[in-house]
């Protein structure tokens, strides 16, 4: 295993790095900015502490072993463009790509998706037309090919053209955007948010305003809502003492019809920021594990293989994904006391807050888990 850069692992982390056992006493929360918003009326705050080794299954499977090996072979194209985004042992930093990169990605994702959905529909329409009209297959094909071309040909063209452009001109396709939007830094324990002012023509790009606060001053919130397809849940980090919100769930999770993936994401973020424990077993973080002192020491003691995820076959990885999905379904977030309530007096106390003091009952809040939450997380 590669030797550590810092001679003393504890000096590697900043004095404000997040350690659950050394959170300072927090100011009283005089106003709950998140709770007072009409848009948060269906939302609820998640408890701190008691985390499990979990993360949302769709986040876990976003970088499969095959994709990690391809990245190793091709190299980091984003780094060559000056992209400021990060996902490693130091921080999770989101920096959106330029417009053309987003457009190519949209063409590929939606083109591929619509093609595989429309292909069976087109074939069924073609066969039914031949059967109902009594035409031969050749004549029926001539009659329905315009319809087939529209529903399947256009998505196929979007998919293939975007893939071809990326294969031929990868460095042109991957272009960094204006800069980062938010960051969770494991080494410093800070959450940073960039605010960009609108660019004025001919005056150049204006400087961004950077806002930062300790990770322990943020609470994980699940924002509930409704769509024409049913309920939806989003994960948001909300600053306890201001109106600052960080929509981390939009990027790392997306929205779901159930709340449990939001619970798992909150556990993952706490585990990632906690420098008293190793980095979470997240495949995309594996190439950076030896750079984090606590993680490197843990891996040395446990004998963890350096390429545990990258050398894994697809069948084993799928099994790991299914096991993670099952564990997320049984996550115990709703029964946990909010350990942060021992350090801060919230403006609105919840049953989880009262449990932290040894008062209240675990069943005082109705379970948010519905029978429909057994649907596969995708």
Short mmCIF file of C-alpha atoms in Angstrom, two decimals:
data_model
loop_
_atom_site.label_atom_id
_atom_site.label_comp_id
_atom_site.label_asym_id
_atom_site.label_seq_id
_atom_site.Cartn_x
_atom_site.Cartn_y
_atom_site.Cartn_z
CA UNK A 1 0.00 0.00 0.00
CA UNK A 2 1.24 3.50 -0.80
CA UNK A 3 2.81 5.29 2.15
CA UNK A 4 0.96 8.21 3.68
CA UNK A 5 2.00 11.71 2.72
CA UNK A 6 1.48 13.33 6.14
CA UNK A 7 3.88 12.04 8.83
CA UNK A 8 1.19 12.31 11.49
CA UNK A 9 -2.29 11.24 10.50
CA UNK A 10 -4.04 13.48 13.02
CA UNK A 11 -2.23 16.55 11.66
CA UNK A 12 -3.70 15.74 8.28
CA UNK A 13 -7.17 16.87 9.35
CA UNK A 14 -8.03 20.43 10.30
CA UNK A 15 -9.03 21.43 13.83
CA UNK A 16 -12.63 21.80 12.70
CA UNK A 17 -12.90 18.34 11.14
CA UNK A 18 -16.10 16.57 12.12
CA UNK A 19 -15.72 14.25 15.12
CA UNK A 20 -19.03 13.13 16.69
CA UNK A 21 -17.46 12.80 20.15
CA UNK A 22 -16.12 16.37 20.24
CA UNK A 23 -18.94 18.57 18.90
CA UNK A 24 -18.91 21.86 20.82
CA UNK A 25 -21.98 23.25 22.56
CA UNK A 26 -24.16 24.98 19.98
CA UNK A 27 -26.07 28.27 20.24
CA UNK A 28 -29.79 28.08 20.93
CA UNK A 29 -31.80 27.98 17.71
CA UNK A 30 -34.15 30.93 18.10
CA UNK A 31 -35.88 30.39 14.77
CA UNK A 32 -36.21 27.31 12.60
CA UNK A 33 -35.92 28.79 9.13
CA UNK A 34 -36.60 25.44 7.47
CA UNK A 35 -39.64 24.63 9.59
CA UNK A 36 -41.27 27.99 9.02
CA UNK A 37 -41.39 27.72 5.25
CA UNK A 38 -44.65 26.71 3.60
CA UNK A 39 -42.67 24.56 1.15
CA UNK A 40 -41.25 22.58 4.06
CA UNK A 41 -44.64 21.91 5.67
CA UNK A 42 -44.49 18.28 4.56
CA UNK A 43 -40.80 17.93 5.43
CA UNK A 44 -39.10 16.57 8.52
CA UNK A 45 -35.68 16.80 10.12
CA UNK A 46 -33.55 13.65 10.41
CA UNK A 47 -31.73 12.65 13.61
CA UNK A 48 -27.97 12.82 14.04
CA UNK A 49 -25.88 9.82 15.04
CA UNK A 50 -26.47 6.07 15.19
CA UNK A 51 -25.46 5.74 11.56
CA UNK A 52 -25.22 2.47 9.66
CA UNK A 53 -22.80 1.60 6.86
CA UNK A 54 -25.33 2.49 4.19
CA UNK A 55 -25.87 4.63 1.14
CA UNK A 56 -28.64 4.77 -1.48
CA UNK A 57 -28.38 1.82 -3.84
CA UNK A 58 -28.63 4.01 -6.96
CA UNK A 59 -25.70 6.12 -5.74
CA UNK A 60 -23.68 3.00 -4.94
CA UNK A 61 -24.24 1.53 -8.41
CA UNK A 62 -23.53 4.75 -10.30
CA UNK A 63 -19.86 3.75 -10.72
CA UNK A 64 -19.68 0.04 -11.43
CA UNK A 65 -16.38 -1.89 -11.56
CA UNK A 66 -16.39 -1.87 -15.35
CA UNK A 67 -16.79 1.93 -15.38
CA UNK A 68 -14.01 2.38 -12.81
CA UNK A 69 -11.64 0.27 -14.89
CA UNK A 70 -12.56 2.30 -17.99
CA UNK A 71 -11.81 5.54 -16.13
CA UNK A 72 -8.44 4.14 -15.07
CA UNK A 73 -7.60 3.28 -18.65
CA UNK A 74 -8.86 6.50 -20.26
CA UNK A 75 -7.71 8.91 -17.54
CA UNK A 76 -9.55 11.76 -15.86
CA UNK A 77 -10.79 13.95 -18.69
CA UNK A 78 -12.38 16.41 -16.25
CA UNK A 79 -9.06 17.11 -14.54
CA UNK A 80 -7.57 18.06 -17.91
CA UNK A 81 -10.29 20.67 -18.45
CA UNK A 82 -9.69 22.44 -15.14
CA UNK A 83 -12.91 21.14 -13.60
CA UNK A 84 -13.13 21.98 -9.89
CA UNK A 85 -15.48 19.17 -8.94
CA UNK A 86 -14.22 16.51 -6.54
CA UNK A 87 -15.25 13.12 -5.27
CA UNK A 88 -12.36 11.68 -3.33
CA UNK A 89 -10.83 11.33 0.14
CA UNK A 90 -10.78 15.11 0.72
CA UNK A 91 -14.16 16.38 -0.38
CA UNK A 92 -17.39 15.91 -2.28
CA UNK A 93 -17.60 19.01 -4.44
CA UNK A 94 -20.20 19.55 -7.15
CA UNK A 95 -19.21 21.66 -10.14
CA UNK A 96 -21.62 21.42 -13.09
CA UNK A 97 -20.29 20.88 -16.59
CA UNK A 98 -20.60 23.36 -19.43
CA UNK A 99 -23.81 23.50 -21.47
CA UNK A 100 -22.49 21.45 -24.39
CA UNK A 101 -21.37 18.66 -22.07
CA UNK A 102 -24.81 18.58 -20.45
CA UNK A 103 -26.49 18.57 -23.85
CA UNK A 104 -24.44 15.62 -25.12
CA UNK A 105 -25.15 13.71 -21.92
CA UNK A 106 -28.89 14.40 -22.17
CA UNK A 107 -28.92 13.21 -25.79
CA UNK A 108 -27.19 9.97 -24.83
CA UNK A 109 -29.21 9.18 -21.71
CA UNK A 110 -32.65 10.05 -23.05
CA UNK A 111 -31.94 8.75 -26.53
CA UNK A 112 -30.91 5.37 -25.16
CA UNK A 113 -33.84 5.23 -22.77
CA UNK A 114 -36.51 6.17 -25.30
CA UNK A 115 -35.06 3.83 -27.92
CA UNK A 116 -35.35 0.72 -25.75
CA UNK A 117 -38.85 1.73 -24.67
CA UNK A 118 -40.09 2.54 -28.16
CA UNK A 119 -38.51 -0.44 -29.94
CA UNK A 120 -40.94 -3.07 -28.56
CA UNK A 121 -43.84 -0.66 -29.11
CA UNK A 122 -42.86 -0.20 -32.75
CA UNK A 123 -42.52 -3.95 -33.35
CA UNK A 124 -45.90 -4.68 -31.76
CA UNK A 125 -47.52 -1.94 -33.86
CA UNK A 126 -45.94 -3.34 -37.01
CA UNK A 127 -47.10 -6.91 -36.38
CA UNK A 128 -50.61 -5.84 -35.36
CA UNK A 129 -50.95 -3.71 -38.50
CA UNK A 130 -49.91 -6.65 -40.67
CA UNK A 131 -52.38 -8.95 -38.90
CA UNK A 132 -55.35 -6.59 -38.90
CA UNK A 133 -54.97 -5.46 -42.53
CA UNK A 134 -54.03 -8.89 -43.87
CA UNK A 135 -50.97 -7.40 -45.54
CA UNK A 136 -47.70 -9.16 -46.07
CA UNK A 137 -44.88 -8.26 -43.71
CA UNK A 138 -43.09 -6.33 -46.45
CA UNK A 139 -46.15 -4.25 -47.36
CA UNK A 140 -46.96 -3.64 -43.69
CA UNK A 141 -43.38 -2.47 -43.12
CA UNK A 142 -43.69 0.07 -45.96
CA UNK A 143 -46.91 1.39 -44.43
CA UNK A 144 -45.71 1.75 -40.81
CA UNK A 145 -42.08 2.69 -41.33
CA UNK A 146 -42.70 6.48 -40.93
CA UNK A 147 -44.24 5.82 -37.51
CA UNK A 148 -41.43 3.42 -36.59
CA UNK A 149 -38.83 5.95 -37.74
CA UNK A 150 -40.28 8.68 -35.53
CA UNK A 151 -40.65 6.73 -32.29
CA UNK A 152 -37.47 4.65 -32.58
CA UNK A 153 -35.28 6.26 -35.23
CA UNK A 154 -35.01 9.68 -33.61
CA UNK A 155 -34.03 8.31 -30.15
CA UNK A 156 -31.55 5.93 -31.81
CA UNK A 157 -29.99 8.84 -33.71
CA UNK A 158 -29.69 10.88 -30.49
CA UNK A 159 -28.06 8.00 -28.68
CA UNK A 160 -25.65 6.90 -31.41
CA UNK A 161 -24.63 10.41 -32.49
CA UNK A 162 -23.84 11.53 -28.94
CA UNK A 163 -21.87 8.33 -28.27
CA UNK A 164 -19.95 8.72 -31.52
CA UNK A 165 -19.10 12.36 -30.84
CA UNK A 166 -17.82 11.46 -27.38
CA UNK A 167 -15.71 8.59 -28.68
CA UNK A 168 -14.15 10.72 -31.44
CA UNK A 169 -13.79 14.01 -29.55
CA UNK A 170 -13.81 13.23 -25.82
CA UNK A 171 -11.80 16.30 -24.80
CA UNK A 172 -14.10 18.61 -26.75
CA UNK A 173 -17.21 17.03 -25.20
CA UNK A 174 -16.01 17.29 -21.61
CA UNK A 175 -15.80 20.96 -20.65
CA UNK A 176 -15.84 22.48 -17.19
CA UNK A 177 -18.56 24.94 -16.25
CA UNK A 178 -18.33 28.22 -14.36
CA UNK A 179 -17.15 26.64 -11.10
CA UNK A 180 -18.28 24.72 -8.02
CA UNK A 181 -21.67 25.14 -6.35
CA UNK A 182 -21.25 23.28 -3.04
CA UNK A 183 -18.70 21.20 -1.18
CA UNK A 184 -18.48 18.90 1.85
CA UNK A 185 -14.85 18.86 2.93
CA UNK A 186 -13.79 15.90 5.08
CA UNK A 187 -10.39 17.37 5.98
CA UNK A 188 -11.70 20.72 7.24
CA UNK A 189 -15.19 19.69 8.37
CA UNK A 190 -16.72 22.62 6.48
CA UNK A 191 -19.67 22.91 4.12
CA UNK A 192 -19.08 25.54 1.47
CA UNK A 193 -21.60 27.08 -0.92
CA UNK A 194 -20.80 29.30 -3.90
CA UNK A 195 -23.27 31.99 -4.95
CA UNK A 196 -22.80 33.39 -8.47
CA UNK A 197 -24.14 36.71 -9.61
CA UNK A 198 -25.58 37.08 -13.08
CA UNK A 199 -22.91 37.83 -15.67
CA UNK A 200 -23.15 41.27 -17.27
CA UNK A 201 -22.26 41.31 -21.00
CA UNK A 202 -18.84 42.77 -21.87
CA UNK A 203 -17.92 43.20 -18.20
CA UNK A 204 -16.61 39.68 -17.68
CA UNK A 205 -17.53 37.09 -15.11
CA UNK A 206 -18.25 38.45 -11.63
CA UNK A 207 -16.67 36.88 -8.56
CA UNK A 208 -18.66 34.34 -6.61
CA UNK A 209 -19.64 34.78 -2.97
CA UNK A 210 -18.50 31.85 -0.83
CA UNK A 211 -20.44 30.91 2.30
CA UNK A 212 -19.08 28.29 4.68
CA UNK A 213 -20.08 26.81 8.03
CA UNK A 214 -19.18 23.70 10.05
CA UNK A 215 -20.87 20.48 9.00
CA UNK A 216 -22.40 20.00 12.47
CA UNK A 217 -24.38 23.25 12.04
CA UNK A 218 -26.39 21.65 9.23
CA UNK A 219 -29.33 19.29 9.65
CA UNK A 220 -30.49 16.73 7.15
CA UNK A 221 -34.04 17.36 5.98
CA UNK A 222 -36.42 15.27 3.90
CA UNK A 223 -38.66 17.57 1.89
CA UNK A 224 -41.92 15.87 1.05
CA UNK A 225 -44.09 16.79 -1.89
CA UNK A 226 -46.46 15.40 -4.46
CA UNK A 227 -46.45 14.94 -8.22
CA UNK A 228 -48.92 13.54 -10.71
CA UNK A 229 -47.20 10.19 -10.18
CA UNK A 230 -47.51 10.19 -6.39
CA UNK A 231 -45.43 11.38 -3.44
CA UNK A 232 -41.84 12.53 -3.83
CA UNK A 233 -39.03 13.01 -1.33
CA UNK A 234 -35.91 15.14 -1.66
CA UNK A 235 -32.90 15.40 0.66
CA UNK A 236 -31.67 18.87 1.62
CA UNK A 237 -28.97 20.09 4.00
CA UNK A 238 -30.34 23.08 5.92
CA UNK A 239 -28.21 25.43 8.00
CA UNK A 240 -29.55 25.62 11.54
CA UNK A 241 -29.00 29.35 12.01
CA UNK A 242 -29.74 30.84 8.59
CA UNK A 243 -31.78 30.33 5.43
CA UNK A 244 -28.90 28.58 3.69
CA UNK A 245 -29.90 25.35 1.95
CA UNK A 246 -27.72 22.89 0.06
CA UNK A 247 -29.65 20.69 -2.36
CA UNK A 248 -27.25 17.79 -2.22
CA UNK A 249 -29.96 15.23 -2.91
CA UNK A 250 -30.57 16.68 -6.37
CA UNK A 251 -27.11 15.56 -7.48
CA UNK A 252 -26.23 12.54 -5.33
CA UNK A 253 -29.67 11.03 -5.04
CA UNK A 254 -32.40 12.58 -7.15
CA UNK A 255 -35.95 12.46 -5.85
CA UNK A 256 -37.77 9.28 -4.88
CA UNK A 257 -41.32 8.10 -4.23
CA UNK A 258 -40.14 6.82 -0.84
CA UNK A 259 -38.14 8.40 1.98
CA UNK A 260 -35.68 5.63 2.90
CA UNK A 261 -33.05 6.55 0.25
CA UNK A 262 -32.91 10.00 1.89
CA UNK A 263 -32.25 8.32 5.25
CA UNK A 264 -29.43 6.27 3.71
CA UNK A 265 -27.90 9.36 2.09
CA UNK A 266 -27.86 11.14 5.47
CA UNK A 267 -26.03 8.17 7.02
CA UNK A 268 -23.53 8.18 4.15
CA UNK A 269 -22.78 11.89 4.50
CA UNK A 270 -22.25 11.63 8.26
CA UNK A 271 -19.95 8.63 7.82
CA UNK A 272 -17.99 10.36 5.06
CA UNK A 273 -17.40 13.52 7.12
CA UNK A 274 -16.52 11.60 10.31
CA UNK A 275 -12.69 11.51 10.51
CA UNK A 276 -12.75 9.03 13.40
CA UNK A 277 -13.82 6.31 10.98
CA UNK A 278 -12.60 5.19 7.54
CA UNK A 279 -14.15 6.34 4.29
CA UNK A 280 -17.41 4.57 3.38
CA UNK A 281 -17.17 1.53 1.12
CA UNK A 282 -18.13 3.52 -1.95
CA UNK A 283 -16.56 2.07 -5.14
CA UNK A 284 -15.62 5.42 -6.66
CA UNK A 285 -13.66 6.35 -3.51
CA UNK A 286 -11.52 3.21 -3.61
CA UNK A 287 -8.59 4.70 -5.62
CA UNK A 288 -8.24 7.37 -2.92
CA UNK A 289 -8.53 5.29 0.25
CA UNK A 290 -4.76 5.06 0.77
CA UNK A 291 -4.50 8.87 0.81
CA UNK A 292 -6.70 9.24 3.90
CA UNK A 293 -4.71 8.39 7.09
CA UNK A 294 -7.56 6.88 9.12
CA UNK A 295 -8.76 4.84 6.14
CA UNK A 296 -5.27 3.66 5.24
CA UNK A 297 -4.66 2.49 8.81
CA UNK A 298 -8.01 0.70 8.89
CA UNK A 299 -7.33 -1.06 5.60
CA UNK A 300 -3.86 -2.08 6.76
CA UNK A 301 -5.19 -3.63 9.97
CA UNK A 302 -8.09 -5.42 8.29
CA UNK A 303 -6.11 -6.56 5.25
CA UNK A 304 -8.59 -5.00 2.82
CA UNK A 305 -7.51 -5.54 -0.83
CA UNK A 306 -6.50 -2.34 -2.62
CA UNK A 307 -8.70 -3.20 -5.64
CA UNK A 308 -11.63 -4.82 -3.87
CA UNK A 309 -14.27 -3.07 -5.99
CA UNK A 310 -12.35 -2.42 -9.21
CA UNK A 311 -11.51 -6.10 -9.74
CA UNK A 312 -14.98 -7.35 -8.81
CA UNK A 313 -17.03 -9.18 -11.45
CA UNK A 314 -20.48 -7.92 -12.45
CA UNK A 315 -22.39 -10.79 -10.86
CA UNK A 316 -20.78 -10.28 -7.44
CA UNK A 317 -21.30 -6.53 -7.67
CA UNK A 318 -24.98 -7.04 -8.47
CA UNK A 319 -25.26 -9.24 -5.39
CA UNK A 320 -23.67 -6.52 -3.26
CA UNK A 321 -26.10 -4.00 -4.71
CA UNK A 322 -29.09 -6.20 -3.84
CA UNK A 323 -27.80 -6.71 -0.29
CA UNK A 324 -27.42 -2.94 0.14
CA UNK A 325 -30.95 -2.36 -1.18
CA UNK A 326 -32.32 -4.84 1.36
CA UNK A 327 -30.47 -3.13 4.22
CA UNK A 328 -31.75 0.29 3.15
CA UNK A 329 -35.30 -1.05 3.32
CA UNK A 330 -34.74 -1.90 7.00
CA UNK A 331 -32.88 1.25 8.04
CA UNK A 332 -33.77 2.31 11.60
CA UNK A 333 -33.60 6.11 11.21
CA UNK A 334 -37.12 6.67 12.53
CA UNK A 335 -36.31 4.94 15.82
CA UNK A 336 -33.08 6.83 16.56
CA UNK A 337 -32.64 9.61 19.13
CA UNK A 338 -31.27 12.85 17.72
CA UNK A 339 -27.87 13.01 19.44
CA UNK A 340 -27.34 16.58 18.26
CA UNK A 341 -30.14 17.65 20.63
CA UNK A 342 -27.64 17.12 23.47
CA UNK A 343 -25.59 20.00 22.05
CA UNK A 344 -28.24 22.42 20.85
CA UNK A 345 -31.70 23.56 21.87
CA UNK A 346 -33.86 23.45 18.76
CA UNK A 347 -36.62 25.96 18.13
CA UNK A 348 -38.96 23.04 17.40
CA UNK A 349 -38.29 19.90 19.44
CA UNK A 350 -39.18 16.58 17.83
CA UNK A 351 -39.73 13.16 19.44
CA UNK A 352 -36.22 12.22 18.27
CA UNK A 353 -34.85 15.27 20.12
CA UNK A 354 -36.65 14.27 23.31
CA UNK A 355 -35.31 10.72 23.05
CA UNK A 356 -31.78 12.12 23.22
CA UNK A 357 -32.60 13.27 26.76
CA UNK A 358 -34.15 9.94 27.72
CA UNK A 359 -37.68 11.33 27.53
CA UNK A 360 -40.45 10.58 25.11
CA UNK A 361 -41.32 7.34 23.34
CA UNK A 362 -39.92 5.79 20.20
CA UNK A 363 -43.41 5.24 18.82
CA UNK A 364 -44.56 8.80 19.55
CA UNK A 365 -44.22 9.71 15.89
CA UNK A 366 -46.18 7.69 13.31
CA UNK A 367 -43.96 5.72 11.00
CA UNK A 368 -43.34 7.41 7.69
CA UNK A 369 -42.72 4.09 6.01
CA UNK A 370 -45.66 3.09 3.85
CA UNK A 371 -46.40 -0.25 2.32
CA UNK A 372 -45.54 1.18 -1.08
CA UNK A 373 -41.95 1.73 0.02
CA UNK A 374 -41.03 -1.84 -0.81
CA UNK A 375 -40.73 -0.80 -4.44
CA UNK A 376 -37.28 -1.30 -5.93
CA UNK A 377 -35.06 1.80 -5.56
CA UNK A 378 -33.98 3.00 -8.97
#
